[in-house]
PDB file of C-alpha atoms and ligand atoms in Angstrom:
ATOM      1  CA  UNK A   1       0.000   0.000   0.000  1.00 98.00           C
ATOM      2  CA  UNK A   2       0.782   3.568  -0.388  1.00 98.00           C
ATOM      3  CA  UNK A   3       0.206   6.087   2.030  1.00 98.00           C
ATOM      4  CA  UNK A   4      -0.039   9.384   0.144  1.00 98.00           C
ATOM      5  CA  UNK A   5      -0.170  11.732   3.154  1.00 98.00           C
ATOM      6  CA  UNK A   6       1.273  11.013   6.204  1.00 98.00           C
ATOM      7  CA  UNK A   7       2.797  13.338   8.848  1.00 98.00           C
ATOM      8  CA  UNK A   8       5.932  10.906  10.457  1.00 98.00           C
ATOM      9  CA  UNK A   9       7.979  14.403  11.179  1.00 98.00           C
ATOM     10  CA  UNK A  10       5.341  14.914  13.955  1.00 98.00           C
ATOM     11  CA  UNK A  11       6.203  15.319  17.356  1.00 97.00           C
ATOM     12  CA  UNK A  12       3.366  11.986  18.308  1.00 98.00           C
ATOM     13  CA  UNK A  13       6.098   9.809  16.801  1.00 98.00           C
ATOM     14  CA  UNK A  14       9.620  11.214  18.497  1.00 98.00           C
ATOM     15  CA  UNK A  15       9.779   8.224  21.044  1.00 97.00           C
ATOM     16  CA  UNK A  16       9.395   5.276  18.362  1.00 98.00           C
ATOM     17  CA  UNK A  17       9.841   6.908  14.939  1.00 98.00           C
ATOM     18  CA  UNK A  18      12.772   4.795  13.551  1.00 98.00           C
ATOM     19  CA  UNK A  19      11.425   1.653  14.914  1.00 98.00           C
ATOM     20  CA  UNK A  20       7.559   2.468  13.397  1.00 98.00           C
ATOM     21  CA  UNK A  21       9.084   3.385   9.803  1.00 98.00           C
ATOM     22  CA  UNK A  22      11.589   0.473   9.812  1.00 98.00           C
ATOM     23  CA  UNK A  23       8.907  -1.945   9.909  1.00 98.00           C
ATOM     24  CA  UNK A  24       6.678  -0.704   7.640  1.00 98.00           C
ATOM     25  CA  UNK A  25       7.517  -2.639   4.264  1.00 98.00           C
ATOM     26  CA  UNK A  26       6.868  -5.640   6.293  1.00 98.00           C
ATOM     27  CA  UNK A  27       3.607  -4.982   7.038  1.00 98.00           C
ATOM     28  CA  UNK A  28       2.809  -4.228   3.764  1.00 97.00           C
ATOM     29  CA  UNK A  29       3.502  -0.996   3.603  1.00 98.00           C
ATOM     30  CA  UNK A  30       6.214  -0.043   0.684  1.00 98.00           C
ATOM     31  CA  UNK A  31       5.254   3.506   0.059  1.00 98.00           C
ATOM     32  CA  UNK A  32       5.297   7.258   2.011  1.00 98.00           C
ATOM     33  CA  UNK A  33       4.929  10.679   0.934  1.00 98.00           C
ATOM     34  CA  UNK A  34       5.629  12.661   4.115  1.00 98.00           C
ATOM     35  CA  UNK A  35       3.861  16.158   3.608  1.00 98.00           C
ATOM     36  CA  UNK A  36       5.240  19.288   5.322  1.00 97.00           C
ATOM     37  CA  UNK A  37       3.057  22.365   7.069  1.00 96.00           C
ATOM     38  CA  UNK A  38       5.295  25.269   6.859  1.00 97.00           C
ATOM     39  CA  UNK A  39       9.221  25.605   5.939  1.00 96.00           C
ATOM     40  CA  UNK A  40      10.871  23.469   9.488  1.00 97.00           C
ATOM     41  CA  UNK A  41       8.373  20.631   8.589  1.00 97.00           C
ATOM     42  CA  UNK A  42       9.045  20.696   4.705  1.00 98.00           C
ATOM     43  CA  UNK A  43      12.783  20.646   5.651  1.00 98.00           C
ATOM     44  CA  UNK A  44      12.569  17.351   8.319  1.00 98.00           C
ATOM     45  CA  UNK A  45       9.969  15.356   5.656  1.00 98.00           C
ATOM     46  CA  UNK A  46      13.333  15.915   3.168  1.00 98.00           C
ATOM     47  CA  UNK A  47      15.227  14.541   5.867  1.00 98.00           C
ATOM     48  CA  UNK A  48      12.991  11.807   6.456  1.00 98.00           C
ATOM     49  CA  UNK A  49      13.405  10.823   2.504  1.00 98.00           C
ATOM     50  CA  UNK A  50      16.695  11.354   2.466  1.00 98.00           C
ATOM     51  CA  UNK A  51      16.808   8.561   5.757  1.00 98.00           C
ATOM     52  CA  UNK A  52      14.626   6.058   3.559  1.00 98.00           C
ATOM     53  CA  UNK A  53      14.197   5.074   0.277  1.00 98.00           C
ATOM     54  CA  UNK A  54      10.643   4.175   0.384  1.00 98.00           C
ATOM     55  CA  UNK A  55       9.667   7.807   1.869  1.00 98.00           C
ATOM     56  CA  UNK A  56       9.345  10.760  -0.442  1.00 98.00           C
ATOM     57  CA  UNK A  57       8.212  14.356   0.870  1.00 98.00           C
ATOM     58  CA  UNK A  58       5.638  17.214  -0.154  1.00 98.00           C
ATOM     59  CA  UNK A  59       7.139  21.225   0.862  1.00 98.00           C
ATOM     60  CA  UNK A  60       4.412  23.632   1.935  1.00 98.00           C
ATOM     61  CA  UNK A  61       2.644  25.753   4.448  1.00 98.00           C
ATOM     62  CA  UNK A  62      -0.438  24.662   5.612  1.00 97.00           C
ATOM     63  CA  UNK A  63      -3.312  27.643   5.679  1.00 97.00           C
ATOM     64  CA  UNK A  64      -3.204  28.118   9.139  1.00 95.00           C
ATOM     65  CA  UNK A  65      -0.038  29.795   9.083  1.00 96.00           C
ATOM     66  CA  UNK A  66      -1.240  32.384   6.949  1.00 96.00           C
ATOM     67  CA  UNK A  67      -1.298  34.921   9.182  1.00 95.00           C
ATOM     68  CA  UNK A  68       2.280  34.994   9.783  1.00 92.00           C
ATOM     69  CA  UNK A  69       4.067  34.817   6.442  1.00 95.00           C
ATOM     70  CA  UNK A  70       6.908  36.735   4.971  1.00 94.00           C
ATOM     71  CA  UNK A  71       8.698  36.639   1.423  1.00 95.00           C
ATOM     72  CA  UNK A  72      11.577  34.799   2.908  1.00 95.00           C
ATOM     73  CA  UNK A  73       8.991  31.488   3.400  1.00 96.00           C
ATOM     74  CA  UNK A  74       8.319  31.580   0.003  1.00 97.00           C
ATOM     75  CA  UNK A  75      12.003  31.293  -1.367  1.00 97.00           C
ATOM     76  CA  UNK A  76      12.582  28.822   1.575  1.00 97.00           C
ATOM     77  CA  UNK A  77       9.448  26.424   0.217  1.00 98.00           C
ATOM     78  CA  UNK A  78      10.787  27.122  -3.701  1.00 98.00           C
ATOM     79  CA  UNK A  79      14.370  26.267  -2.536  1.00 98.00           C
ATOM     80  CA  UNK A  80      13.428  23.757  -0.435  1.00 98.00           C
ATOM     81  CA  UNK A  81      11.085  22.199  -4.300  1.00 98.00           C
ATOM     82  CA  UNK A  82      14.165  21.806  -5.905  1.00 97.00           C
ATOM     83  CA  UNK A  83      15.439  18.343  -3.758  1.00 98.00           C
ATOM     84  CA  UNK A  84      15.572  15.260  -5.462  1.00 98.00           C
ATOM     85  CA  UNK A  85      12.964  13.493  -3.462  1.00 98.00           C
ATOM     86  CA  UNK A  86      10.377  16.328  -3.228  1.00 98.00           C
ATOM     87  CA  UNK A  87       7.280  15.411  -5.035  1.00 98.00           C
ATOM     88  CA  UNK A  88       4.800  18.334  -4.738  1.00 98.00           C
ATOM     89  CA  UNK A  89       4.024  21.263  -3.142  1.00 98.00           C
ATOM     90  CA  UNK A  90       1.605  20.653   0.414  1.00 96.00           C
ATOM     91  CA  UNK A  91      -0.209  20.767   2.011  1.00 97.00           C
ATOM     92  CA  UNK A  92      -1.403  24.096   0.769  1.00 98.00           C
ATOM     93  CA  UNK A  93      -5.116  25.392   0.559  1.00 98.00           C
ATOM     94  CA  UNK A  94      -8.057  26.808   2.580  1.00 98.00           C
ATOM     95  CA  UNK A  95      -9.168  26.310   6.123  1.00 97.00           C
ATOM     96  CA  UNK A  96     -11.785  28.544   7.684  1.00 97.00           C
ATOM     97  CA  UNK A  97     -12.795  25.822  10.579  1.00 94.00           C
ATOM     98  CA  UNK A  98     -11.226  27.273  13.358  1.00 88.00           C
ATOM     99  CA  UNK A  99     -11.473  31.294  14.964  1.00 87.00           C
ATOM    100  CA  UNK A 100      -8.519  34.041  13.779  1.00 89.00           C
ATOM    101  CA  UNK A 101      -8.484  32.861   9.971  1.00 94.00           C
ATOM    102  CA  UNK A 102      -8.140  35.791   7.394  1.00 96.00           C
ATOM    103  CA  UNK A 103      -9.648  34.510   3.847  1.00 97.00           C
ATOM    104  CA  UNK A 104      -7.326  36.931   2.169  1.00 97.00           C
ATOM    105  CA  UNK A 105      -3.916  36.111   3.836  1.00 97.00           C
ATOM    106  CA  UNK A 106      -5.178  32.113   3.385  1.00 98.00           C
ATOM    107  CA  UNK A 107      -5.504  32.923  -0.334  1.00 98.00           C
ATOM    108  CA  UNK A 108      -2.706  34.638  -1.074  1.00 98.00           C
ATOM    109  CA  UNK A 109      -0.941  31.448   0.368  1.00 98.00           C
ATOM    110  CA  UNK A 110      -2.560  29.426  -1.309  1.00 98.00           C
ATOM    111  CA  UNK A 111      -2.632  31.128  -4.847  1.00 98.00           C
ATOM    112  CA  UNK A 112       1.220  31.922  -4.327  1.00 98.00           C
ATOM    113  CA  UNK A 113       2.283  28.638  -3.734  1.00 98.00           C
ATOM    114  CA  UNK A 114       0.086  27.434  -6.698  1.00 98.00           C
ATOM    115  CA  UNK A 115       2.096  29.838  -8.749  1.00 98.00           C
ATOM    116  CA  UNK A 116       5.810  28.156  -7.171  1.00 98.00           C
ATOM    117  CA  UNK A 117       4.054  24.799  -8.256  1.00 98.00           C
ATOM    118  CA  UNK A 118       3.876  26.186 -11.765  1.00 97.00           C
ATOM    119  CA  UNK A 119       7.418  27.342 -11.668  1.00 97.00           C
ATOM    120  CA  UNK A 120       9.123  24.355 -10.724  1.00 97.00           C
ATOM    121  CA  UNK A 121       6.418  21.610 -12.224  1.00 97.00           C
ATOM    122  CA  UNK A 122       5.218  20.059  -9.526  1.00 98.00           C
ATOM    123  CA  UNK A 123       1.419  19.103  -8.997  1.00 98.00           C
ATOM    124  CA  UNK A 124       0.006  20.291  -5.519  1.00 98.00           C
ATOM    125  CA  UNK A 125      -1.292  18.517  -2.453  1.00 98.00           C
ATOM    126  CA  UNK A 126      -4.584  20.603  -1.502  1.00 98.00           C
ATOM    127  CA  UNK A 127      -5.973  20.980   2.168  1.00 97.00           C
ATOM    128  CA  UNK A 128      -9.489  22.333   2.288  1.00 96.00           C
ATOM    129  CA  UNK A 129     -12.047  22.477   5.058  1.00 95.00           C
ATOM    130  CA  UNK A 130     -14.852  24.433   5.230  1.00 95.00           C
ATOM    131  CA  UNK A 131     -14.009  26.191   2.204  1.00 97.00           C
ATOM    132  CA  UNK A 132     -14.838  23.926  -0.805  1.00 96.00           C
ATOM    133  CA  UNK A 133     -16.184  26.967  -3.041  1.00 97.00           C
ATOM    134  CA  UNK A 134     -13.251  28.971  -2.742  1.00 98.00           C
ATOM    135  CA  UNK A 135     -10.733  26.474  -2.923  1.00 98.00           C
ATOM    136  CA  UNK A 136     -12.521  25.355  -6.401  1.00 97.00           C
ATOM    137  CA  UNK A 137     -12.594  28.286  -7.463  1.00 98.00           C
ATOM    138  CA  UNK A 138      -8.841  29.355  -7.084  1.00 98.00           C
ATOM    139  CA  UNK A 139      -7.922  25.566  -8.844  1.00 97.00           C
ATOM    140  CA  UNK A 140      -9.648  26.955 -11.621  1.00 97.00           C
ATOM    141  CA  UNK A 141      -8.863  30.352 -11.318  1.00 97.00           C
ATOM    142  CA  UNK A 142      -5.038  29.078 -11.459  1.00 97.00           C
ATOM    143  CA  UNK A 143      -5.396  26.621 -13.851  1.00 95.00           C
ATOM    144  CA  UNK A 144      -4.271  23.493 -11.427  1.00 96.00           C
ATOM    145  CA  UNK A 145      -4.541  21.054 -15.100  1.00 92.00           C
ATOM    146  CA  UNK A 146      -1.512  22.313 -15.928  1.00 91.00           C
ATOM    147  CA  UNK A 147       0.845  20.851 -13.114  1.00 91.00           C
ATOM    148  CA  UNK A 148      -2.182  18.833 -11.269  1.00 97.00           C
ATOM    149  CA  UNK A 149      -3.643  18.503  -8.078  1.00 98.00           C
ATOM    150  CA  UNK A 150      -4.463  15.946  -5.283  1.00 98.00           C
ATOM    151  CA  UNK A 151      -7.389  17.344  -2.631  1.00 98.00           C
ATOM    152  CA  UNK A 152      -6.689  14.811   0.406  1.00 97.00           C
ATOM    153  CA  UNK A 153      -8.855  13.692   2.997  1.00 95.00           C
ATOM    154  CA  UNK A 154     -11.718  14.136   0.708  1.00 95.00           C
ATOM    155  CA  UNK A 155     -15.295  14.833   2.422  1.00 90.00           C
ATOM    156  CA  UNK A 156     -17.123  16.496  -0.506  1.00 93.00           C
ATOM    157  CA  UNK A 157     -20.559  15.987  -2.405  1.00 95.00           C
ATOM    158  CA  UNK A 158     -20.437  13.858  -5.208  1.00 96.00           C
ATOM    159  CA  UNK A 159     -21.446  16.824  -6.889  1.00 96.00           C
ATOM    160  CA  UNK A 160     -17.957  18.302  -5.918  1.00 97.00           C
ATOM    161  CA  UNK A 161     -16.256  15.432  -6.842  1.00 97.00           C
ATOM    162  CA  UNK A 162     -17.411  16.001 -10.325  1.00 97.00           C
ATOM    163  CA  UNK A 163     -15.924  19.268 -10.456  1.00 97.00           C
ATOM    164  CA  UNK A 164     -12.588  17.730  -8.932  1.00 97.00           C
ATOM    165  CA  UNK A 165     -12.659  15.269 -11.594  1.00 97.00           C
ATOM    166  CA  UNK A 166     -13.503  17.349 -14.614  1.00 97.00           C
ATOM    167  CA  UNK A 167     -10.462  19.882 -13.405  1.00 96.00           C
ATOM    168  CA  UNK A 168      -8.253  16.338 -13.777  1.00 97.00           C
ATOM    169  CA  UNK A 169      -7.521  16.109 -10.081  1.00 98.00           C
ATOM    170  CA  UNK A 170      -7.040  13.216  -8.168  1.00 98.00           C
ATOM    171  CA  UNK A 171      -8.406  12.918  -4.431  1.00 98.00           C
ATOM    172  CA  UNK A 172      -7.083  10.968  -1.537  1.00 98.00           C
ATOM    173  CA  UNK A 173      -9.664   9.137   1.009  1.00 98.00           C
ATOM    174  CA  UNK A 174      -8.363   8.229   4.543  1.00 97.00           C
ATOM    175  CA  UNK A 175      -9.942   6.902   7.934  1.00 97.00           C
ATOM    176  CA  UNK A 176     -12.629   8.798   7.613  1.00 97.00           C
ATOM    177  CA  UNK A 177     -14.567   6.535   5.640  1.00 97.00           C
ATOM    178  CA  UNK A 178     -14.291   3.851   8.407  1.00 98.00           C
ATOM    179  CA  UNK A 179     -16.273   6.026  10.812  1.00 97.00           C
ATOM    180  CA  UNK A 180     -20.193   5.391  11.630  1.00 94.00           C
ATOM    181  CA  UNK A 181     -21.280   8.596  10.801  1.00 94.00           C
ATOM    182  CA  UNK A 182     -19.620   9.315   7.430  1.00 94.00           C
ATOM    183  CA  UNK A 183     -21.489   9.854   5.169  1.00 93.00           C
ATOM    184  CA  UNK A 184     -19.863  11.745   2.165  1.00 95.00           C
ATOM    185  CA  UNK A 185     -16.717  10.392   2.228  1.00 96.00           C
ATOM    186  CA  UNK A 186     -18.043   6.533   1.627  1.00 96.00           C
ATOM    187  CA  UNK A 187     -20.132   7.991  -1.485  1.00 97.00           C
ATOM    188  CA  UNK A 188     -16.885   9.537  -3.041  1.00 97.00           C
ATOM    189  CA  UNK A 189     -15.340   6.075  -2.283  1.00 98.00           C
ATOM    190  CA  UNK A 190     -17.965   4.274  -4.438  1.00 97.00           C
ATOM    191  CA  UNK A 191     -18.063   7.283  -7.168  1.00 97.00           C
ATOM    192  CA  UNK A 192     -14.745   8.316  -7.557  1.00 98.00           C
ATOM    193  CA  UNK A 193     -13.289   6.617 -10.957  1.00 98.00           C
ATOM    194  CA  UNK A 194     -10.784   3.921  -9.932  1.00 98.00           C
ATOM    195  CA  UNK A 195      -7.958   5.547 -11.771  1.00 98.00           C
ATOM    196  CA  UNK A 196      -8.220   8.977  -9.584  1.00 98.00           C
ATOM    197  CA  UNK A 197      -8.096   7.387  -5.995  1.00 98.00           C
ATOM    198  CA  UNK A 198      -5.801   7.426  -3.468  1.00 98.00           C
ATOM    199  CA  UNK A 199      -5.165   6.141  -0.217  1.00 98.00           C
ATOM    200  CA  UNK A 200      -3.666   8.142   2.526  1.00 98.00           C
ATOM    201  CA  UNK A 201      -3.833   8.143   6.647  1.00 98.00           C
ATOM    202  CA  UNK A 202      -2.665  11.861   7.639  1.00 98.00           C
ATOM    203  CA  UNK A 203      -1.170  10.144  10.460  1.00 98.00           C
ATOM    204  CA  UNK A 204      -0.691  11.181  13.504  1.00 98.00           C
ATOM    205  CA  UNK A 205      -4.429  11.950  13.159  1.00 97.00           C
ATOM    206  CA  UNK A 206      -7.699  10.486  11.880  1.00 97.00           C
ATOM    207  CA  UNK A 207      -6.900   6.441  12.623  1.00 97.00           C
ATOM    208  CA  UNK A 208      -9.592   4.606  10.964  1.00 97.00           C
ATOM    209  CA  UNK A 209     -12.082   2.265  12.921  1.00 97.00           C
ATOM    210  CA  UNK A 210     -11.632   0.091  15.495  1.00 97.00           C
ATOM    211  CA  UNK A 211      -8.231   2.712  16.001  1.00 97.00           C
ATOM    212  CA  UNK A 212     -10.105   5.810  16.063  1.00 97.00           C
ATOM    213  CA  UNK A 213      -8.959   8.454  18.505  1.00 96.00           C
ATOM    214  CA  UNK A 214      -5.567   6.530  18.759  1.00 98.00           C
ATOM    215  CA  UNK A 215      -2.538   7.762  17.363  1.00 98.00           C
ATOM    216  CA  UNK A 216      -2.820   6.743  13.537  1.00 98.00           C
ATOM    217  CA  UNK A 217       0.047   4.778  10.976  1.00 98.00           C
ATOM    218  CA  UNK A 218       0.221   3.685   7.847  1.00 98.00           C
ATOM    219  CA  UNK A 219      -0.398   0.270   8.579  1.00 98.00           C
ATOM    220  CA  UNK A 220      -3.639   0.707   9.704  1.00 98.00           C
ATOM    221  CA  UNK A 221      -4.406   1.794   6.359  1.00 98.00           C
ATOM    222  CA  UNK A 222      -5.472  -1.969   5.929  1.00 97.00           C
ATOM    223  CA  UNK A 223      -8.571  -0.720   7.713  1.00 98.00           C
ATOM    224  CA  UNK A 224      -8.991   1.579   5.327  1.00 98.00           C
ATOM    225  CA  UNK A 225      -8.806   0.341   2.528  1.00 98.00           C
ATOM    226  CA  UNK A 226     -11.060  -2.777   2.867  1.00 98.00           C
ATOM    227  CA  UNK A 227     -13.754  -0.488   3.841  1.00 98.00           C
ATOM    228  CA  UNK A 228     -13.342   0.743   0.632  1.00 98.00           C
ATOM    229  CA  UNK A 229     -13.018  -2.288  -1.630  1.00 98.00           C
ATOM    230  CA  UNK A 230     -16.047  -3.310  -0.031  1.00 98.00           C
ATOM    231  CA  UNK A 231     -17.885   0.026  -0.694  1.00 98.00           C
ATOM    232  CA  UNK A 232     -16.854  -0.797  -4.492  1.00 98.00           C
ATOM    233  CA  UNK A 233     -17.307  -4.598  -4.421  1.00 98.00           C
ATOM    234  CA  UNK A 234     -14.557  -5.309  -5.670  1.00 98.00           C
ATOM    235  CA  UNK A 235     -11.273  -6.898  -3.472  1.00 98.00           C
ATOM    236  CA  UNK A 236      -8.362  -5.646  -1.173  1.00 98.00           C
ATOM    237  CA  UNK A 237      -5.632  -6.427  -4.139  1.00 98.00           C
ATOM    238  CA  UNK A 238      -7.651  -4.585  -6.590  1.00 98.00           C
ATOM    239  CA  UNK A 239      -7.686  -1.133  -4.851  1.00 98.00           C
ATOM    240  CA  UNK A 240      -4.515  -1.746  -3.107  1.00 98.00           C
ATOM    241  CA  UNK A 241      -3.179  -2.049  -6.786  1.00 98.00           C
ATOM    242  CA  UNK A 242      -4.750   0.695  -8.833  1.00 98.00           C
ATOM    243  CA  UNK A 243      -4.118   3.213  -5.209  1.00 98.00           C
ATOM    244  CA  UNK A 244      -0.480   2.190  -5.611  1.00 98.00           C
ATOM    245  CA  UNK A 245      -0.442   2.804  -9.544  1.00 98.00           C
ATOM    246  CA  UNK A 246      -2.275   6.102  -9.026  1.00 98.00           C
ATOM    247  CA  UNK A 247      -0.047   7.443  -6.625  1.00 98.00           C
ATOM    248  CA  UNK A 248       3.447   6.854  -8.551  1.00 98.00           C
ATOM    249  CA  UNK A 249       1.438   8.329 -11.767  1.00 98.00           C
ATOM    250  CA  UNK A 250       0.359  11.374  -9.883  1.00 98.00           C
ATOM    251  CA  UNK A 251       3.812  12.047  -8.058  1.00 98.00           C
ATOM    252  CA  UNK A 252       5.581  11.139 -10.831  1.00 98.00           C
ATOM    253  CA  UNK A 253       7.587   8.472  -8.874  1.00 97.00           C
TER     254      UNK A 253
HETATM  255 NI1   NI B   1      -2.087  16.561   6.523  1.00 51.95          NI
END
């Protein structure tokens, strides 16, 4: 399996982190694309792929760091794009969940770092909560076909998931769609075209069912991902394959 947004650089994994990574390719794991939230995470997700083979890393800052940006994280996160074993640029995008976000700082972020994706051809790995409409509508405003986009932990309409689709985005489902009271994510596991899915955890957070509320890995993406094969009838190998395929097509590994 690959996990196609996980968060190993955080702080819930100091006391065991070699130990956890070390055994994931024998637990079926063989695949991790370690995303960054502003410049210090970008930089120790590069360090993490530069550690092991089977990791590769996303640079970015996350939207709730708007509020404190200067020029100087921009060059960092472009500089930072040019390593070897950087595969996007994320997590970048909208959040308007919690109090004290500005819309405007949050999209200049966002639209800026769509425009460092364009300049070094990379796709992007998009964050969005609570702001579907304007997060669609700066992918289109920016023209996201042209160096592609991921939207992770997918919880839109299937409506929205059209849209997604039509710009030529792929979208990653995680534990989410193991909990009882999902109820969007599960129908954009059974509509999403096969070719445009991914799996992901966003560990430390969101472990799927029976884990939930535990710290999260990418092993327990099992969990996830049968819950999905069911959802589409069809079996574990199957998605585990085409996820896998989809991944290394969409980062280009
Ligand atoms: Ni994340």
């Amino acid at each position: 399996m690959t996990d196609s947004h996980a968060h190993y650089d955080d702080k819930a994994f100091e006391s065991d982190r070699d130990a956890l990574l070390s055994s994931m390719n024998e637990n079926g794991v063989s695949l991790i694309i370690n995303v960054g939230d502003n410049a210090e995470s970008s930089k120790r997700s590069i360090a993490l792929a530069e550690k092991y083979d089977f990791i590769y890393a996303c640079v970015g800052i996350h939207p709730e760091h708007a509020n404190d940006i200067t020029d100087r994280d921009y060059d960092e996160i472009k500089e930072l794009s040019k390593h070897e074993k950087v595969v996007a640029i994320g997590e970048i995008g909208l959040d308007y969940h919690y109090d004290g976000y500005n819309k405007d700082n949050q999209k200049e972020l966002f639209r800026r770092q769509i425009k460092i994706a364009h300049e070094v051809n990379l796709p992007v790995v998009v964050h969005e909560r609570d702001a579907c409409a304007d997060v669609l509508e700066i992918l289109k405003d920016e023209d996201i076909g042209k160096t592609g986009g991921l939207l992770h932990c997918f919880s839109g309409s299937v409506e929205t998931l059209k849209i997604v689709m039509d710009m030529g985005m792929y979208i990653s489902l995680g534990g989410i769609v193991t909990f009882k009271n999902a109820k969007t994510a599960p129908e954009a596991a059974k509509h999403v075209p096969i070719d445009r899915l991914l799996l992901e955890t966003d560990c430390p957070y969101l472990a799927p069912a029976p884990f939930r509320g535990k710290r999260n890995n990418s092993i327990y993406m099992y969990y996830t991902a049968e819950k999905i094969a069911n959802l589409r009838g069809i079996s574990f190998e199957e998605l585990e394959a085409a996820t896998d395929e989809n991944a290394k097509r969409f980062y280009r590994i």
